[in-house]
Tab-separated table of C-alpha atoms and ligand atoms in Angstrom:
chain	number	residue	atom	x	y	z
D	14	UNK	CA	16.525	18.473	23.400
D	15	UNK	CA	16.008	17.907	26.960
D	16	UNK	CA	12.816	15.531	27.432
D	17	UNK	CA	10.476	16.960	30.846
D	18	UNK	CA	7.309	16.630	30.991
D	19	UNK	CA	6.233	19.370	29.791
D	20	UNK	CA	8.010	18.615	26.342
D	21	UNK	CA	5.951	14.977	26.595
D	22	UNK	CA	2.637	16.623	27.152
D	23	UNK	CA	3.382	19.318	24.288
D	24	UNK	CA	4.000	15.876	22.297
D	25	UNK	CA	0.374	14.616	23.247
D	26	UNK	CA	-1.240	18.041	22.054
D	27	UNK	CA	0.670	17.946	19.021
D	28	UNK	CA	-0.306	14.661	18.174
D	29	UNK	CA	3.176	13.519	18.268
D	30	UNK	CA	3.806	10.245	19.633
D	31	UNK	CA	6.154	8.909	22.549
D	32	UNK	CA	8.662	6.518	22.751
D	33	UNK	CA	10.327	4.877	25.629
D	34	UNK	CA	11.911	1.882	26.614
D	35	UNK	CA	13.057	-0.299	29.772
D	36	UNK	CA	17.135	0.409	30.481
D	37	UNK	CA	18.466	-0.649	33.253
D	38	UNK	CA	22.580	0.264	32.485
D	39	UNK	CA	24.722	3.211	31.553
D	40	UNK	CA	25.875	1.481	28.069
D	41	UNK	CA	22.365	0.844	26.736
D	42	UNK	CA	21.802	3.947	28.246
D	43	UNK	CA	23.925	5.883	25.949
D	44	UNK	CA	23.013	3.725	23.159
D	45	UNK	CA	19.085	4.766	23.429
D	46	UNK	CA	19.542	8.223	24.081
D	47	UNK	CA	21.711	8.512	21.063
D	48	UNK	CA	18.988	6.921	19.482
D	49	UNK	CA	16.621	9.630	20.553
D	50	UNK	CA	14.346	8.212	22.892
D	51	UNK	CA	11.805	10.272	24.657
D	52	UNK	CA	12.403	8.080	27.865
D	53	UNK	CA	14.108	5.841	29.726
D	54	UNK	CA	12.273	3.635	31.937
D	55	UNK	CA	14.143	1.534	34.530
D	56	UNK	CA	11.032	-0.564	34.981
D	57	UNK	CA	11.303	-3.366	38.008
D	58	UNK	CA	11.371	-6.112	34.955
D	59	UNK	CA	14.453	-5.964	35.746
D	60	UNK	CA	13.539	-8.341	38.243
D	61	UNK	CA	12.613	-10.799	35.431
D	62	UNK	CA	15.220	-9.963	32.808
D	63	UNK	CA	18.346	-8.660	34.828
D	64	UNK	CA	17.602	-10.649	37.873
D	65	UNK	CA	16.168	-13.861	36.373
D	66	UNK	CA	13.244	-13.608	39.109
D	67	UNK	CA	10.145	-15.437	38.144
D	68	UNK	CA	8.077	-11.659	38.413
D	69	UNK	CA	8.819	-8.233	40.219
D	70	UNK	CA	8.086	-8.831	43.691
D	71	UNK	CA	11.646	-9.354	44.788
D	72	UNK	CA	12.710	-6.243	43.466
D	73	UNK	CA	13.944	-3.695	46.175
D	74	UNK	CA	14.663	-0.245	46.318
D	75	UNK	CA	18.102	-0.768	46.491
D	76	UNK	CA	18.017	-2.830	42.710
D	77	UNK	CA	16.442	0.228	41.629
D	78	UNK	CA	18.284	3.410	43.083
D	79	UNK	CA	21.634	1.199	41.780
D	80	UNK	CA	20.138	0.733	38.054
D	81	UNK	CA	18.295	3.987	37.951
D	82	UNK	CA	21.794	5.997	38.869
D	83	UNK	CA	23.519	3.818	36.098
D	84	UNK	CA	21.232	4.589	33.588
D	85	UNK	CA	20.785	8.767	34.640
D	86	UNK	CA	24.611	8.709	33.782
D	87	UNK	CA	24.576	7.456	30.420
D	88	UNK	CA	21.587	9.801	29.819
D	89	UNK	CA	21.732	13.329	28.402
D	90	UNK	CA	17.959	14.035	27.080
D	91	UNK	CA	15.725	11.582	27.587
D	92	UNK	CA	13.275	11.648	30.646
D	93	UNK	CA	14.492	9.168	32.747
D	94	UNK	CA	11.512	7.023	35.330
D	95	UNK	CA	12.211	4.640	37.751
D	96	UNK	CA	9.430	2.511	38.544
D	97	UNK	CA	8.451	2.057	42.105
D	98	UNK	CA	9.051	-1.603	43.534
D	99	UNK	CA	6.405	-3.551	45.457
D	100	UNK	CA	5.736	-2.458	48.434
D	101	UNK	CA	7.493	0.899	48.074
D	102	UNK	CA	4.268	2.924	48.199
D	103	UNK	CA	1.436	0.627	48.808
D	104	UNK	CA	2.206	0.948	52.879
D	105	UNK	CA	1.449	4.094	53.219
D	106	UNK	CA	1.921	8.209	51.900
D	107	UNK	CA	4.628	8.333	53.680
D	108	UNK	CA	7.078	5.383	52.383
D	109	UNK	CA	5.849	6.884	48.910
D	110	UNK	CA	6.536	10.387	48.980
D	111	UNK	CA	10.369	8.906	50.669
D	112	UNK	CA	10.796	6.057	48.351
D	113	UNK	CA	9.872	8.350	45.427
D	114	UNK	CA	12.427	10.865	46.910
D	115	UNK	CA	15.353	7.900	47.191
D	116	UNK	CA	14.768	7.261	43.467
D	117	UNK	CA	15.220	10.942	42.522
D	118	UNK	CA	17.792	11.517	44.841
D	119	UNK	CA	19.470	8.966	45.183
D	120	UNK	CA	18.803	7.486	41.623
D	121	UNK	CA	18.588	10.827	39.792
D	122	UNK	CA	15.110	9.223	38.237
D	123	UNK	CA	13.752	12.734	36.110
D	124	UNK	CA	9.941	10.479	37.490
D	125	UNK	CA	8.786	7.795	38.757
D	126	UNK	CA	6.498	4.904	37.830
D	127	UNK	CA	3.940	2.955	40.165
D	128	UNK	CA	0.998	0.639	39.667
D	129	UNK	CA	-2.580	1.128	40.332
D	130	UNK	CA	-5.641	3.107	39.949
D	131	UNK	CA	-8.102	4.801	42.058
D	132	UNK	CA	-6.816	3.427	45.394
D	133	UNK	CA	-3.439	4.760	45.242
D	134	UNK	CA	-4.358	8.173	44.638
D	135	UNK	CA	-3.559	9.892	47.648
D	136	UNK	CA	-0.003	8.474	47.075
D	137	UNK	CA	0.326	9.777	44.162
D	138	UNK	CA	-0.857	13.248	45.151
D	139	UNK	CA	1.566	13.202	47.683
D	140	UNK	CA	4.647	12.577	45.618
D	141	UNK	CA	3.347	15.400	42.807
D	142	UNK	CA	3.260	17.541	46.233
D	143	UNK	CA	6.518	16.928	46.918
D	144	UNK	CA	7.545	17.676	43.134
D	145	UNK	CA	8.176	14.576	41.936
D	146	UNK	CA	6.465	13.558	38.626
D	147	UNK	CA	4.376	10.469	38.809
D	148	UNK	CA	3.436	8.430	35.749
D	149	UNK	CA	1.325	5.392	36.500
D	150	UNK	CA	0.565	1.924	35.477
D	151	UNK	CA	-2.761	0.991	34.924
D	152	UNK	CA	-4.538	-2.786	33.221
D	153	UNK	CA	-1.799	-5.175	33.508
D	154	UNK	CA	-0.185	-4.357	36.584
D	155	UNK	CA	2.585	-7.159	37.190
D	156	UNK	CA	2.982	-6.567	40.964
D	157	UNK	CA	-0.291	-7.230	40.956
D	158	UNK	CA	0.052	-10.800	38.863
D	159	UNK	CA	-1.040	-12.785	42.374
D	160	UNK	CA	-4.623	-11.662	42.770
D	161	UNK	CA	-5.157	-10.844	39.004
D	162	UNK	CA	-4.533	-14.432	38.586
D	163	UNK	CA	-1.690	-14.350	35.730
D	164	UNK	CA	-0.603	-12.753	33.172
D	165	UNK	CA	-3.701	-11.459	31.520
D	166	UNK	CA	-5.451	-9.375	29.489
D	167	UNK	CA	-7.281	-6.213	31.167
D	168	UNK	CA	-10.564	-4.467	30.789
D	169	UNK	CA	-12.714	-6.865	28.556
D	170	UNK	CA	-15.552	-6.736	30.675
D	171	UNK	CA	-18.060	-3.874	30.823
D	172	UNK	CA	-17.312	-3.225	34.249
D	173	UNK	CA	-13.724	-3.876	33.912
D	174	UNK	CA	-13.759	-1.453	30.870
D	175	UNK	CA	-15.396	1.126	33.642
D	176	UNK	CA	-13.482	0.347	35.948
D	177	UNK	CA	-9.911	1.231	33.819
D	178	UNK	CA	-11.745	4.347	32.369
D	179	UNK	CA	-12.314	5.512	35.825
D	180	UNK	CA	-9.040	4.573	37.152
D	181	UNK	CA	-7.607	6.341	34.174
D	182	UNK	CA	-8.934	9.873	35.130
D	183	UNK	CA	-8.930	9.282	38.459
D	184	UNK	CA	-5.187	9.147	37.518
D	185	UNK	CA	-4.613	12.162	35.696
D	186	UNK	CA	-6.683	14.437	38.313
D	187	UNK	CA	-4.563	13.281	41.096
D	188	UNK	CA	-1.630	14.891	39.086
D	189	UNK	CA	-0.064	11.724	37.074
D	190	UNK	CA	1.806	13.317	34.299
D	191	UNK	CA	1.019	10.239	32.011
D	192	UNK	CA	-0.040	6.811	32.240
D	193	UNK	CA	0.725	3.405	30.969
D	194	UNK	CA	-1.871	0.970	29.797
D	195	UNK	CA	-0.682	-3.186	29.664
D	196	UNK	CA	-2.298	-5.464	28.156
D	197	UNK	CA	-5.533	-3.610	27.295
D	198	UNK	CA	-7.651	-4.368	23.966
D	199	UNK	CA	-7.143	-1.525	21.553
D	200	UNK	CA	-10.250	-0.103	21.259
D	201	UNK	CA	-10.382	0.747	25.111
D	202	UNK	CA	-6.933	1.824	25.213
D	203	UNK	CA	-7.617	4.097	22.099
D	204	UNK	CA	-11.509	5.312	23.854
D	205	UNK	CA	-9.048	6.231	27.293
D	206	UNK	CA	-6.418	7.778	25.475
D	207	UNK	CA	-8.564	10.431	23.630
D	208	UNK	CA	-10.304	11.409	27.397
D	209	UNK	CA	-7.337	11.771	28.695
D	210	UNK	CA	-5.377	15.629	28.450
D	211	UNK	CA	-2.102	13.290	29.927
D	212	UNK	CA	-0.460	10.651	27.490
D	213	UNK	CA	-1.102	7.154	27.372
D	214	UNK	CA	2.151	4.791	26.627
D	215	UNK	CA	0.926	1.234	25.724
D	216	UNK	CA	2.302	-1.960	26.316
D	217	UNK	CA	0.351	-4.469	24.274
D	218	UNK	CA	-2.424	-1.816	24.094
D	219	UNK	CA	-2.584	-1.325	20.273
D	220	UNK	CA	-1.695	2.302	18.307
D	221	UNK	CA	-4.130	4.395	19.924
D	222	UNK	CA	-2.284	5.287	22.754
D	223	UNK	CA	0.280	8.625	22.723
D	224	UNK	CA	3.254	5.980	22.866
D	225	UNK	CA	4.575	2.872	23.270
D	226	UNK	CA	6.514	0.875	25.613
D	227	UNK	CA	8.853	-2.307	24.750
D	228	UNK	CA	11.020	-4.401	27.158
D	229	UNK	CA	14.245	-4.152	25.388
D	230	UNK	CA	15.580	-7.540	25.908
D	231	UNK	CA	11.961	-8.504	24.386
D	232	UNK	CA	12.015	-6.418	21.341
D	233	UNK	CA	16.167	-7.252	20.630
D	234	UNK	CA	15.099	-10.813	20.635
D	235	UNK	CA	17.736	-11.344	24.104
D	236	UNK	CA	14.916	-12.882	26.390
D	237	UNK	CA	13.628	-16.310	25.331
D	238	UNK	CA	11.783	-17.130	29.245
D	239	UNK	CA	8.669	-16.259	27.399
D	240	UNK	CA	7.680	-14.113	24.813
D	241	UNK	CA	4.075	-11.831	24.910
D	242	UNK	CA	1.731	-11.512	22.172
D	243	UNK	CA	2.691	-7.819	21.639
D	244	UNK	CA	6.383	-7.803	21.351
D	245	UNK	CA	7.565	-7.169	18.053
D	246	UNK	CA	10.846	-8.426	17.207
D	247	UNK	CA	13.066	-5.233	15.854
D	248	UNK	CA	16.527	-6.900	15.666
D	249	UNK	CA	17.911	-10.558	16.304
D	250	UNK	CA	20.665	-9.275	18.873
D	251	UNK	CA	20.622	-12.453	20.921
D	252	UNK	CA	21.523	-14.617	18.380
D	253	UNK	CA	24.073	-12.394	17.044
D	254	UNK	CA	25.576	-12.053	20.688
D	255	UNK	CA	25.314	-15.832	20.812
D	256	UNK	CA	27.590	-16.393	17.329
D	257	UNK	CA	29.723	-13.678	18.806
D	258	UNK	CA	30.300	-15.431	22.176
D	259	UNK	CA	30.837	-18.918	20.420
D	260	UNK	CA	33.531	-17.210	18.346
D	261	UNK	CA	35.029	-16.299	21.488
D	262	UNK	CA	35.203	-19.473	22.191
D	263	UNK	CA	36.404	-20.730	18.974
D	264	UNK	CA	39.374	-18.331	18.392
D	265	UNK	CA	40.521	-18.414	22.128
D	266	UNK	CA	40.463	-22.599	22.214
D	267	UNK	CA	42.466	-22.576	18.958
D	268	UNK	CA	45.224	-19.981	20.248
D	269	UNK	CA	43.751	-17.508	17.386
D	270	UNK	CA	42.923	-14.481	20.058
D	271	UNK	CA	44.689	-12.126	21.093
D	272	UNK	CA	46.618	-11.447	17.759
D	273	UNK	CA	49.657	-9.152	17.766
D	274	UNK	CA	46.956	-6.417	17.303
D	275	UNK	CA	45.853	-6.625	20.866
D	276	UNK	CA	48.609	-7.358	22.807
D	277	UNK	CA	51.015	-4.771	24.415
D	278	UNK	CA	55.012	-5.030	23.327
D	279	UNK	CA	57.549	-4.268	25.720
D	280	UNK	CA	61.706	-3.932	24.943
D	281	UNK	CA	63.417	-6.909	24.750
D	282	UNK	CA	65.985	-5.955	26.468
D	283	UNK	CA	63.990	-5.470	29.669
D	284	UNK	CA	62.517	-9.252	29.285
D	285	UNK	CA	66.113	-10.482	29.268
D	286	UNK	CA	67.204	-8.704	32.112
D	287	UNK	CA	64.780	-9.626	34.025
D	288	UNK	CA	64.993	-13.345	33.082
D	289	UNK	CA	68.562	-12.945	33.716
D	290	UNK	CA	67.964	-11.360	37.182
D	291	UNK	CA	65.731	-13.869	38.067
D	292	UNK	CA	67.446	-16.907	37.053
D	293	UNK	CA	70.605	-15.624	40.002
T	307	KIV	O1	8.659	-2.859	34.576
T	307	KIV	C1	8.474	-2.567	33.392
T	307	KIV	O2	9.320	-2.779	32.510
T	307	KIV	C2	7.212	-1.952	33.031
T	307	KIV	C3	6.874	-1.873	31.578
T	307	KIV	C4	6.565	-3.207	31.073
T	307	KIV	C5	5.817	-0.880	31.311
T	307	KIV	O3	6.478	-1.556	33.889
């Protein structure tokens, strides 16, 4: 079934939970819609794990309309959201409501993802105006990493805890169709979820919210730059891939690969001719 939102926020009032992952290619595309994911995200991790940046702020547009368009064509069912790079929206309405139109249009993004609370409100009004749906990104907002001083917990403070609460409706009235929570202590994440009529998708924000969120390279065990307290390992995959590639190796230093089996035959009497031909 085709995933909208709509479908999602049915799922939240049905106490059904949400599933999505980061995919950022047409393969793994096809591979986790198959699977029966609720969405796609094509977050701007990429920067980190397709890019091998040191955070997102690199990313540009034009790294996400390319990955978002590869991923929309391996995708039959899942929502698909493209998250907004830095300084995509944070200029102004305008540059949102167009860079949130590139991403759809360009990209064929089903929604699109961007950071912040409160203060960014207006932008995301403005994109739900021009009907595109918004999810947003609130605690542990990467783009964010330089003045939130790392990579850090959010909300453990009283006013912090206020602060996120507030954020988090402020949010959903400005017409966010859900909302991610990173890096939030579960009992806050769980106390924002139920005031909330939109879903919550946590990221290392316990099992309270409506659904969850994993970098796949994380959860596949393919990323080894660092590794967060919340990523559960679901599969081995790199190593696999890495026994796979030294077998490569193996078989094509010893003259093993290509057997007959993949190789293309041609008539022998062809080859001679032409060895004949080219020997006058
Ligand atoms: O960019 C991303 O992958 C994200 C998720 C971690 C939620 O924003």
């Amino acid at each position: 079934m085709k995933q909208t939102v709509q479908t999602l926020q049915q799922k939240k009032a049905q106490g059904e939970k949400l599933t999505m992952l980061t995919c950022y290619d047409y393969s793994m595309a096809k591979l986790m819609d198959g699977a029966g994911l609720d969405m796609l995200l094509v977050g701007d991790s990429l920067g980190n794990v397709i890019l091998g940046y040191d955070d997102t702020i690199p990313v540009t547009m034009e790294d996400m309309i390319h990955h978002t368009a590869a991923v929309a064509r391996g995708t039959r069912e899942a929502l698909v959201v493209a998250d907004m790079p830095f300084l995509s929206y944070q200029t102004s309405t305008y540059d949102a409501v167009v860079n949130a139109g590139r991403l759809m249009k360009e990209g064929r993004a089903g929604a699109v993802k961007l950071e912040g609370g409160a203060a960014f409100c207006e932008q995301i009004a403005a994109i739900v105006r021009a009907s595109i749906p918004v999810m947003a990104h609130l605690g542990m907002t990467p783009q964010s990493v330089h003045t939130l001083g790392g990579f850090k917990v959010q909300g453990k403070t009283m006013e912090a805890a206020r602060k996120l609460l507030e954020d988090a409706r402020a949010v959903e009235q400005a017409g966010a169709f859900a909302v991610v929570l990173e890096c939030v202590p579960e009992k806050l994440a769980a106390y924002v979820t139920a005031q909330l009529h939109i879903p919550t998708i946590g990221i290392g924000a316990g099992a309270g919210c409506d659904g969850q969120v994993l970098v796949y390279q994380d959860m596949l065990g393919m990323f080894s730059d660092y590794c967060p307290k919340f990523v559960k390992r679901f599969a081995d995959i790199g190593s696999a891939m890495q026994s796979a590639f030294r077998s490569y190796c193996t078989e094509v230093q010893m003259g093993q690969f290509p057997e007959k089996a993949y190789t293309y035959t041609i008539d022998d009497a062809i080859i001679e001719q032409l060895m004949q031909e080219d020997a006058q």
